[in-house]
Short mmCIF file of C-alpha atoms (C1' of nucleotides) in Angstrom, two decimals:
data_model
loop_
_atom_site.label_atom_id
_atom_site.label_comp_id
_atom_site.label_asym_id
_atom_site.label_seq_id
_atom_site.Cartn_x
_atom_site.Cartn_y
_atom_site.Cartn_z
CA MET A 17 -28.81 -11.54 8.03
CA GLY A 18 -29.36 -15.33 8.85
CA GLY A 19 -27.31 -16.38 5.35
CA ALA A 20 -29.48 -18.97 3.65
CA GLN A 21 -29.48 -17.70 0.46
CA GLU A 22 -27.24 -20.85 -0.59
CA ARG A 23 -29.11 -21.62 -2.75
CA THR A 24 -27.22 -25.14 -3.88
CA LEU A 25 -25.17 -23.94 -6.56
CA ARG A 26 -24.24 -25.11 -9.63
CA ALA A 27 -21.14 -28.04 -9.38
CA ASP A 28 -19.07 -25.85 -11.61
CA ALA A 29 -20.09 -22.35 -10.12
CA ALA A 30 -19.32 -23.76 -6.84
CA ARG A 31 -15.74 -24.58 -8.47
CA ASN A 32 -14.68 -21.68 -9.46
CA ARG A 33 -16.03 -19.75 -6.70
CA ALA A 34 -13.56 -21.93 -4.00
CA ARG A 35 -10.76 -21.64 -6.58
CA LEU A 36 -11.32 -18.02 -7.06
CA LEU A 37 -11.15 -17.55 -3.18
CA ASP A 38 -7.78 -19.77 -2.80
CA VAL A 39 -6.36 -17.79 -5.95
CA ALA A 40 -7.12 -14.69 -4.60
CA THR A 41 -5.60 -15.26 -1.24
CA GLU A 42 -2.71 -16.38 -2.26
CA VAL A 43 -1.82 -13.30 -4.82
CA PHE A 44 -3.66 -11.21 -2.28
CA THR A 45 -0.68 -12.25 0.51
CA THR A 46 2.43 -12.75 -2.04
CA ARG A 47 1.59 -10.01 -4.52
CA GLY A 48 -0.12 -6.91 -2.85
CA VAL A 49 -3.86 -5.67 -3.12
CA GLY A 50 -3.44 -4.07 -6.01
CA VAL A 51 -3.36 -6.47 -8.11
CA PRO A 52 -5.67 -6.65 -11.08
CA THR A 53 -8.78 -8.35 -10.68
CA GLU A 54 -8.23 -9.71 -14.10
CA GLN A 55 -4.75 -11.78 -13.84
CA ILE A 56 -6.92 -13.42 -10.45
CA ALA A 57 -9.43 -14.48 -13.03
CA ARG A 58 -6.95 -15.80 -15.09
CA ALA A 59 -4.67 -17.40 -12.40
CA ALA A 60 -7.85 -19.06 -11.58
CA GLY A 61 -8.50 -20.40 -15.43
CA VAL A 62 -12.21 -18.32 -15.03
CA GLY A 63 -12.67 -14.80 -16.79
CA VAL A 64 -13.47 -11.86 -15.65
CA GLY A 65 -16.96 -12.18 -15.86
CA THR A 66 -17.09 -14.97 -13.65
CA LEU A 67 -15.46 -13.48 -11.29
CA PHE A 68 -17.29 -10.32 -10.85
CA ARG A 69 -20.57 -12.03 -11.03
CA HIS A 70 -20.04 -14.69 -7.45
CA PHE A 71 -18.06 -11.23 -6.54
CA PRO A 72 -19.81 -7.94 -7.39
CA THR A 73 -16.39 -6.36 -6.45
CA LYS A 74 -13.54 -5.97 -5.93
CA GLU A 75 -13.26 -5.34 -2.64
CA ALA A 76 -15.68 -7.66 -1.74
CA LEU A 77 -13.48 -10.16 -3.06
CA LEU A 78 -11.07 -9.13 -0.28
CA GLU A 79 -13.64 -9.24 1.85
CA ALA A 80 -14.22 -12.13 1.45
CA VAL A 81 -11.03 -13.67 1.60
CA MET A 82 -10.33 -11.91 5.13
CA VAL A 83 -13.03 -13.71 6.87
CA ARG A 84 -11.90 -16.41 5.87
CA ARG A 85 -8.54 -16.14 7.33
CA LEU A 86 -9.81 -14.52 10.27
CA GLU A 87 -12.13 -17.67 11.07
CA THR A 88 -9.17 -19.96 10.28
CA MET A 89 -7.20 -17.41 12.58
CA ALA A 90 -10.05 -17.67 15.48
CA ALA A 91 -10.90 -21.37 15.16
CA GLN A 92 -6.89 -22.29 15.44
CA THR A 93 -6.60 -19.55 18.44
CA ALA A 94 -9.86 -21.32 20.07
CA GLN A 95 -8.28 -24.83 19.61
CA LEU A 96 -4.64 -23.68 20.85
CA ALA A 97 -6.34 -22.29 23.93
CA ALA A 98 -7.99 -25.40 24.63
CA GLU A 99 -4.84 -27.24 24.64
CA ALA A 100 -2.90 -25.49 26.87
CA GLY A 101 -2.23 -24.22 30.24
CA PRO A 102 -3.15 -20.05 30.21
CA THR A 103 1.31 -19.48 30.13
CA GLU A 104 1.81 -22.01 27.14
CA ALA A 105 -1.22 -20.83 25.32
CA PHE A 106 -0.70 -17.58 25.67
CA PHE A 107 2.38 -17.46 23.89
CA ALA A 108 1.59 -20.13 21.50
CA CYS A 109 -1.32 -17.85 20.41
CA PHE A 110 1.01 -14.93 20.08
CA ARG A 111 3.09 -16.78 18.04
CA LEU A 112 0.04 -18.12 15.52
CA VAL A 113 -1.68 -15.20 15.54
CA VAL A 114 1.48 -12.64 14.32
CA GLN A 115 2.63 -15.87 11.60
CA GLN A 116 -0.65 -15.20 10.24
CA SER A 117 -1.51 -11.89 9.74
CA SER A 118 1.31 -11.31 7.85
CA GLY A 119 0.73 -8.93 5.45
CA LYS A 120 -3.49 -8.57 7.29
CA ASP A 121 -3.67 -4.92 7.25
CA GLU A 122 -2.49 -3.98 3.62
CA PHE A 123 -6.09 -5.79 3.17
CA THR A 124 -7.80 -3.57 5.72
CA ARG A 125 -6.25 -0.78 5.47
CA ALA A 126 -7.34 -1.31 1.40
CA LEU A 127 -10.55 -2.16 3.06
CA ALA A 128 -11.15 1.11 4.37
CA ALA A 129 -10.13 3.08 2.36
CA ALA A 130 -12.91 1.57 -0.35
CA GLY A 131 -15.62 3.32 2.11
CA VAL A 132 -16.40 2.71 5.44
CA ASP A 133 -19.12 0.30 5.11
CA ALA A 134 -17.77 -3.81 4.70
CA HIS A 135 -17.15 -3.75 8.21
CA ALA A 136 -20.14 -6.09 8.38
CA SER A 137 -18.86 -9.39 8.00
CA LEU A 138 -16.02 -8.60 9.18
CA GLN A 139 -17.05 -7.86 12.27
CA GLU A 140 -17.67 -10.77 13.73
CA PRO A 141 -14.69 -12.88 13.59
CA THR A 142 -12.67 -10.00 14.63
CA MET A 143 -14.73 -9.70 17.35
CA GLU A 144 -14.36 -13.68 17.96
CA ILE A 145 -10.78 -13.63 18.05
CA GLN A 146 -10.18 -10.31 20.21
CA THR A 147 -12.20 -12.41 22.89
CA ARG A 148 -9.94 -14.99 22.87
CA LEU A 149 -7.12 -12.86 22.81
CA THR A 150 -8.33 -11.02 25.86
CA GLU A 151 -9.19 -14.45 27.50
CA LEU A 152 -5.36 -15.61 27.00
CA LEU A 153 -4.38 -12.27 28.26
CA ALA A 154 -5.96 -12.53 31.50
CA GLY A 155 -4.94 -16.00 31.74
CA ALA A 156 -1.77 -15.12 31.36
CA GLN A 157 -1.56 -12.67 33.56
CA ARG A 158 -3.67 -14.34 36.42
CA ALA A 159 -0.68 -17.30 35.96
CA GLY A 160 2.13 -14.07 36.61
CA ALA A 161 3.27 -14.91 33.00
CA VAL A 162 3.03 -11.57 31.73
CA ARG A 163 3.44 -7.65 33.24
CA PRO A 164 -0.16 -6.78 34.31
CA ASP A 165 -0.35 -3.37 32.96
CA LEU A 166 -0.81 -4.60 29.81
CA GLY A 167 -4.53 -4.30 27.85
CA LEU A 168 -5.94 -4.91 24.47
CA PRO A 169 -4.97 -2.77 22.61
CA GLU A 170 -1.32 -2.80 23.70
CA LEU A 171 -1.55 -6.91 22.90
CA ILE A 172 -3.27 -5.82 19.25
CA ALA A 173 -0.18 -3.30 18.98
CA LEU A 174 2.73 -5.64 19.89
CA LEU A 175 0.96 -9.10 17.60
CA ALA A 176 1.32 -6.21 14.91
CA GLY A 177 4.35 -4.86 15.19
CA THR A 178 5.78 -7.85 15.66
CA GLY A 179 4.48 -9.76 12.36
CA LYS A 180 6.29 -5.81 11.07
CA ALA A 181 9.12 -7.03 12.39
CA LEU A 182 9.17 -10.82 10.88
CA GLU A 183 8.78 -9.03 8.00
CA GLN A 184 11.50 -6.90 7.29
CA LEU A 185 14.31 -10.00 7.83
CA GLY A 186 14.72 -13.11 6.38
CA SER A 187 13.10 -16.57 6.74
CA ASP A 188 16.22 -17.42 8.66
CA PRO A 189 14.74 -19.18 11.78
CA ALA A 190 17.48 -17.74 13.72
CA PRO A 191 17.20 -14.14 13.74
CA ARG A 192 12.90 -14.39 14.19
CA GLU A 193 13.28 -16.64 17.12
CA ARG A 194 15.74 -13.42 18.73
CA ILE A 195 13.57 -11.13 17.75
CA PHE A 196 10.65 -13.44 19.78
CA LYS A 197 12.73 -13.71 22.46
CA VAL A 198 13.03 -9.80 22.96
CA VAL A 199 9.08 -10.00 22.97
CA PHE A 200 8.46 -12.53 25.17
CA ASP A 201 11.11 -11.43 27.86
CA GLY A 202 9.90 -7.89 27.15
CA LEU A 203 6.23 -9.48 28.00
CA ARG A 204 7.22 -10.88 31.13
CA PRO A 205 6.64 -8.72 34.89
CA ARG A 206 9.44 -6.64 35.73
CA MET B 111 27.58 10.84 -9.96
CA GLY B 112 29.42 14.32 -8.40
CA GLY B 113 25.88 16.38 -7.93
CA ALA B 114 27.02 19.42 -9.69
CA GLN B 115 24.19 20.66 -12.15
CA GLU B 116 23.01 22.67 -9.08
CA ARG B 117 22.82 25.76 -12.32
CA THR B 118 21.44 28.05 -10.24
CA LEU B 119 18.10 27.58 -10.50
CA ARG B 120 16.26 30.96 -10.86
CA ALA B 121 14.48 32.49 -8.15
CA ASP B 122 11.10 31.05 -8.39
CA ALA B 123 11.90 27.43 -9.87
CA ALA B 124 13.33 26.99 -5.99
CA ARG B 125 10.92 28.46 -4.01
CA ASN B 126 8.37 25.84 -5.97
CA ARG B 127 10.58 23.13 -6.18
CA ALA B 128 10.98 23.99 -1.99
CA ARG B 129 6.97 24.14 -1.53
CA LEU B 130 6.60 20.85 -3.36
CA LEU B 131 9.00 18.91 -1.08
CA ASP B 132 7.63 20.17 1.72
CA VAL B 133 4.05 19.94 0.33
CA ALA B 134 4.59 16.20 -0.67
CA THR B 135 6.27 14.80 2.09
CA GLU B 136 3.26 16.59 3.91
CA VAL B 137 0.20 14.41 2.28
CA PHE B 138 2.46 11.31 1.66
CA THR B 139 3.20 11.03 5.22
CA THR B 140 -0.33 12.04 5.88
CA ARG B 141 -2.46 10.13 3.21
CA GLY B 142 -0.02 7.72 2.28
CA VAL B 143 1.99 7.52 -1.37
CA GLY B 144 -1.69 7.08 -3.34
CA VAL B 145 -2.70 10.54 -3.60
CA PRO B 146 -2.61 11.52 -6.75
CA THR B 147 0.36 14.16 -7.76
CA GLU B 148 -1.76 16.41 -9.53
CA GLN B 149 -3.69 17.53 -5.79
CA ILE B 150 0.19 17.64 -4.43
CA ALA B 151 0.62 20.43 -6.93
CA ARG B 152 -2.52 22.25 -6.28
CA ALA B 153 -1.66 21.73 -2.45
CA ALA B 154 1.59 23.57 -3.14
CA GLY B 155 -0.14 26.17 -5.27
CA VAL B 156 1.76 25.60 -9.00
CA GLY B 157 0.63 23.21 -12.05
CA VAL B 158 0.78 20.30 -12.40
CA GLY B 159 3.53 20.85 -15.24
CA THR B 160 5.51 22.22 -12.81
CA LEU B 161 5.73 19.62 -10.50
CA PHE B 162 7.12 17.47 -13.85
CA ARG B 163 9.90 19.94 -14.89
CA HIS B 164 11.53 19.78 -11.32
CA PHE B 165 10.97 15.78 -10.70
CA PRO B 166 10.25 14.14 -13.74
CA THR B 167 8.53 11.06 -11.93
CA LYS B 168 6.09 10.97 -9.42
CA GLU B 169 8.83 8.00 -8.40
CA ALA B 170 11.19 10.97 -8.13
CA LEU B 171 9.77 12.67 -6.32
CA LEU B 172 8.98 10.09 -3.71
CA GLU B 173 12.75 9.46 -3.87
CA ALA B 174 13.14 13.14 -2.93
CA VAL B 175 10.80 13.40 -0.09
CA MET B 176 12.58 9.74 1.15
CA VAL B 177 16.12 11.43 1.07
CA ARG B 178 15.06 14.51 2.70
CA ARG B 179 14.21 12.61 5.51
CA LEU B 180 16.86 9.86 5.52
CA GLU B 181 19.12 12.50 5.94
CA THR B 182 17.24 14.60 8.42
CA MET B 183 17.13 11.20 10.52
CA ALA B 184 20.95 10.24 9.76
CA ALA B 185 22.10 14.17 11.14
CA GLN B 186 19.82 14.05 14.16
CA THR B 187 21.02 10.02 14.78
CA ALA B 188 24.33 11.85 14.54
CA GLN B 189 23.98 14.94 17.63
CA LEU B 190 21.80 12.19 19.64
CA ALA B 191 24.99 9.62 19.69
CA ALA B 192 27.15 12.40 20.18
CA GLU B 193 25.43 14.48 23.61
CA ALA B 194 25.30 10.97 25.69
CA GLY B 195 26.46 7.92 27.09
CA PRO B 196 25.96 5.14 25.11
CA THR B 197 23.03 3.51 26.90
CA GLU B 198 21.08 6.60 26.99
CA ALA B 199 22.38 7.57 23.32
CA PHE B 200 21.07 4.40 22.01
CA PHE B 201 17.69 4.09 23.66
CA ALA B 202 17.21 7.90 22.85
CA CYS B 203 18.12 6.71 19.56
CA PHE B 204 15.72 4.25 19.28
CA ARG B 205 12.87 6.21 20.65
CA LEU B 206 14.16 9.43 17.48
CA VAL B 207 14.24 6.47 14.33
CA VAL B 208 10.67 4.62 15.73
CA GLN B 209 9.04 8.43 15.99
CA GLN B 210 10.52 9.54 12.42
CA SER B 211 9.88 6.38 10.30
CA SER B 212 6.39 6.32 10.68
CA GLY B 213 4.71 5.34 7.54
CA LYS B 214 8.13 5.41 5.85
CA ASP B 215 7.77 1.53 4.49
CA GLU B 216 4.91 2.72 2.86
CA PHE B 217 7.60 4.99 0.55
CA THR B 218 10.21 1.90 -0.07
CA ARG B 219 7.55 -0.74 -1.23
CA ALA B 220 6.61 1.67 -3.37
CA LEU B 221 9.75 2.84 -4.86
CA ALA B 222 10.57 -1.04 -4.83
CA ALA B 223 7.75 -1.80 -6.99
CA ALA B 224 8.65 1.17 -9.10
CA GLY B 225 11.77 -0.66 -10.38
CA VAL B 226 15.06 -1.65 -9.03
CA ASP B 227 16.81 1.36 -9.63
CA ALA B 228 15.70 4.16 -7.21
CA HIS B 229 18.38 3.39 -4.82
CA ALA B 230 21.23 4.91 -6.18
CA SER B 231 20.32 8.62 -4.07
CA LEU B 232 18.49 6.32 -1.30
CA GLN B 233 21.85 4.04 -0.64
CA GLU B 234 23.80 7.00 1.10
CA PRO B 235 22.02 7.77 3.81
CA THR B 236 20.85 4.63 4.20
CA MET B 237 24.16 3.84 4.53
CA GLU B 238 24.84 6.47 7.24
CA ILE B 239 22.09 5.30 9.49
CA GLN B 240 23.31 2.34 9.17
CA THR B 241 26.56 3.16 10.41
CA ARG B 242 25.34 4.90 12.96
CA LEU B 243 22.91 2.07 14.44
CA THR B 244 25.56 -0.31 14.06
CA GLU B 245 28.29 1.81 16.47
CA LEU B 246 25.31 2.72 19.06
CA LEU B 247 23.97 -0.73 19.13
CA ALA B 248 27.91 -1.99 19.91
CA GLY B 249 28.18 1.10 22.22
CA ALA B 250 25.35 -0.33 24.40
CA GLN B 251 26.16 -3.67 24.30
CA ARG B 252 29.55 -3.32 25.41
CA ALA B 253 28.33 -1.28 28.33
CA GLY B 254 26.34 -4.25 29.15
CA ALA B 255 23.08 -2.69 28.33
CA VAL B 256 21.84 -4.72 25.52
CA ARG B 257 21.63 -8.22 25.16
CA PRO B 258 24.81 -9.56 22.96
CA ASP B 259 23.24 -11.69 20.85
CA LEU B 260 21.66 -9.43 18.58
CA GLY B 261 22.96 -7.67 15.16
CA LEU B 262 21.87 -5.05 13.06
CA PRO B 263 18.87 -7.00 10.88
CA GLU B 264 17.45 -7.30 14.11
CA LEU B 265 17.88 -3.99 16.01
CA ILE B 266 16.12 -2.58 11.87
CA ALA B 267 13.20 -5.54 12.22
CA LEU B 268 12.44 -4.33 15.74
CA LEU B 269 12.71 -0.29 14.89
CA ALA B 270 10.01 -1.04 12.24
CA GLY B 271 7.91 -3.56 14.05
CA THR B 272 7.87 -1.12 16.99
CA GLY B 273 6.96 1.61 14.77
CA LYS B 274 4.06 -0.49 13.79
CA ALA B 275 2.90 -0.91 17.17
CA LEU B 276 2.24 2.39 17.69
CA GLU B 277 0.76 3.09 14.60
CA GLN B 278 -1.86 0.62 15.71
CA LEU B 279 -2.20 2.55 18.66
CA GLY B 280 -3.55 5.93 18.86
CA SER B 281 -2.13 9.36 20.29
CA ASP B 282 -2.66 7.94 23.73
CA PRO B 283 0.79 8.55 25.45
CA ALA B 284 0.59 6.57 28.25
CA PRO B 285 -0.03 3.24 25.97
CA ARG B 286 2.76 4.13 23.66
CA GLU B 287 4.92 4.11 26.30
CA ARG B 288 4.07 0.59 27.67
CA ILE B 289 5.11 -0.43 24.43
CA PHE B 290 8.73 1.39 24.50
CA LYS B 291 9.14 -0.38 28.40
CA VAL B 292 7.85 -3.88 26.59
CA VAL B 293 10.49 -3.26 23.52
CA PHE B 294 13.24 -1.32 26.21
CA ASP B 295 12.77 -4.64 28.74
CA GLY B 296 13.34 -6.75 26.12
CA LEU B 297 16.77 -5.72 24.79
CA ARG B 298 17.90 -5.54 28.04
CA PRO B 299 20.17 -8.83 28.76
CA ARG B 300 18.82 -11.60 30.12
"C1'" DG C 77 13.41 49.52 -19.51
"C1'" DT C 78 13.61 45.04 -22.82
"C1'" DG C 79 14.05 41.43 -24.56
"C1'" DA C 80 15.73 37.04 -24.70
"C1'" DA C 81 15.99 32.52 -21.73
"C1'" DA C 82 14.06 30.63 -17.99
"C1'" DA C 83 9.89 28.53 -15.94
"C1'" DC C 84 4.86 28.21 -15.76
"C1'" DG C 85 -0.16 26.19 -16.70
"C1'" DG C 86 -3.58 23.38 -17.28
"C1'" DA C 87 -5.60 21.45 -21.69
"C1'" DG C 88 -4.56 16.81 -23.54
"C1'" DT C 89 -2.84 11.95 -24.58
"C1'" DC C 90 -2.41 7.18 -22.99
"C1'" DA C 91 -2.31 3.80 -20.40
"C1'" DC C 92 -4.70 0.97 -17.23
"C1'" DC C 93 -7.91 -0.71 -14.42
"C1'" DA C 94 -12.78 -1.72 -12.05
"C1'" DG C 95 -17.03 -3.34 -13.85
"C1'" DT C 96 -20.93 -4.75 -17.46
"C1'" DC C 97 -23.29 -7.56 -20.98
"C1'" DC C 98 -24.54 -10.50 -24.00
"C1'" DG C 99 -23.86 -14.94 -26.98
"C1'" DA C 100 -21.74 -18.97 -26.52
"C1'" DT C 101 -21.22 -22.82 -23.18
"C1'" DT C 102 -21.99 -26.42 -19.90
"C1'" DC C 103 -25.13 -28.18 -16.36
"C1'" DT C 104 -28.85 -30.80 -14.70
"C1'" DA C 105 -34.18 -32.48 -14.34
"C1'" DG C 106 -37.08 -34.82 -16.69
"C1'" DC D 213 -30.91 -37.52 -24.97
"C1'" DT D 214 -32.70 -32.49 -24.74
"C1'" DA D 215 -34.44 -28.35 -23.26
"C1'" DG D 216 -33.69 -24.27 -20.61
"C1'" DA D 217 -31.97 -22.75 -17.06
"C1'" DA D 218 -27.41 -21.20 -14.85
"C1'" DT D 219 -23.07 -20.36 -15.87
"C1'" DC D 220 -19.32 -19.08 -18.48
"C1'" DG D 221 -16.25 -15.57 -21.01
"C1'" DG D 222 -14.06 -11.63 -22.71
"C1'" DA D 223 -14.41 -7.84 -25.20
"C1'" DC D 224 -16.79 -3.14 -23.95
"C1'" DT D 225 -16.96 1.07 -21.42
"C1'" DG D 226 -16.14 5.06 -18.24
"C1'" DG D 227 -13.44 6.74 -15.09
"C1'" DT D 228 -8.46 7.52 -13.40
"C1'" DG D 229 -4.14 9.33 -13.33
"C1'" DA D 230 0.58 9.64 -14.83
"C1'" DC D 231 2.74 12.15 -17.79
"C1'" DT D 232 3.41 15.75 -22.86
"C1'" DC D 233 3.07 19.34 -24.93
"C1'" DC D 234 2.88 24.33 -26.25
"C1'" DG D 235 1.05 29.15 -25.96
"C1'" DT D 236 1.62 32.68 -21.89
"C1'" DT D 237 4.22 34.80 -18.04
"C1'" DT D 238 8.15 35.54 -15.23
"C1'" DT D 239 13.06 36.66 -14.45
"C1'" DC D 240 17.13 38.60 -15.13
"C1'" DA D 241 21.19 40.45 -17.19
"C1'" DC D 242 22.53 44.31 -19.26
#
DNA sequence: GTGAAAACGGAGTCACCAGTCCGATTCTAG
DNA sequence: CTAGAATCGGACTGGTGACTCCGTTTTCAC
């Protein structure tokens, strides 16, 4: 699976493909994955035929969007991890992942529902992020900033949960910050 | 909206209605709200015609299920609140609501998506629960067991978030308990 | 027991949406 | 500039699922 089928897309094709990805990301995250494909094509200024030529399946489009989001997240996480001490890096990444993953699991659920496959291209970026998180968690625990009885599964669960909690709240920053306070406080040892 | 249209349903009709509600509750919570109505009718041992006579709309069925769940939750909450001191009652109710609300917001989202109405019959039990929660929160704060800067919105967000976190985890009780530890610890003052 | 009202069941209708097909259009090599 | 290949657009198809309609069955008052 090297991925050398990039037969130099024609200029307009490349433009349309990129535009579709952007629009799909926007629409799926704001209006949910149930939005008809035609509306996405319309919003991107192309016909449905074009959409299905680039992404043979709605599921494939979803997958492409997810992969991009995950890759971006992995890169940002890596950068944060390199820039700060273990404790700061851990909490900064926690915030980052929580923010980015808003609505993410609706995607994964939709993908899962569409069949057992789909994982292939998601596996890699997912693993990458999990590796980073494992390192960050271990680092923060070594530094005594996070209770030592937590593992990666609990961390992931807390990330998802915190994301959900923030969704419930409006955009007012004060209550949001209070949620972070509660969670971060709970993460500290004893 | 008095609610006096209970014209003494015929015996079989009452039985079928109850059965439909039970089956729908089970199916919606385990397999999601996307399950076709026909499968619910089938599982309840009736035809689709019967289902739609009792609940004129899929949305109406969803709403009826929700109302029952909320009412049960309100009752359990009230009982717990009466049985224990403020601190214990608060944390016990927190656990209860989290457990009960697994998958609940998929319902509300589906209802919201189906139109702006639907609220009518949900309003009352929702308010009831919120009132209880407000009292419990205030009680626990007065007792010094919960940080005083949290309000009802934050509590609700945390309940939803904790529920989501637990969903991520399997059924193994140990990690689940660790999540509760983190959240409860975070809820404590300073 | 009996007949009419109440309820049932499920085939049929209608709308919606993912995915296909092919004539029309646009790009690019020469 | 031009030919032909790559791409496009959107009408069309097939399948699915919510909801309706009506002939058949069940309940219940007498």
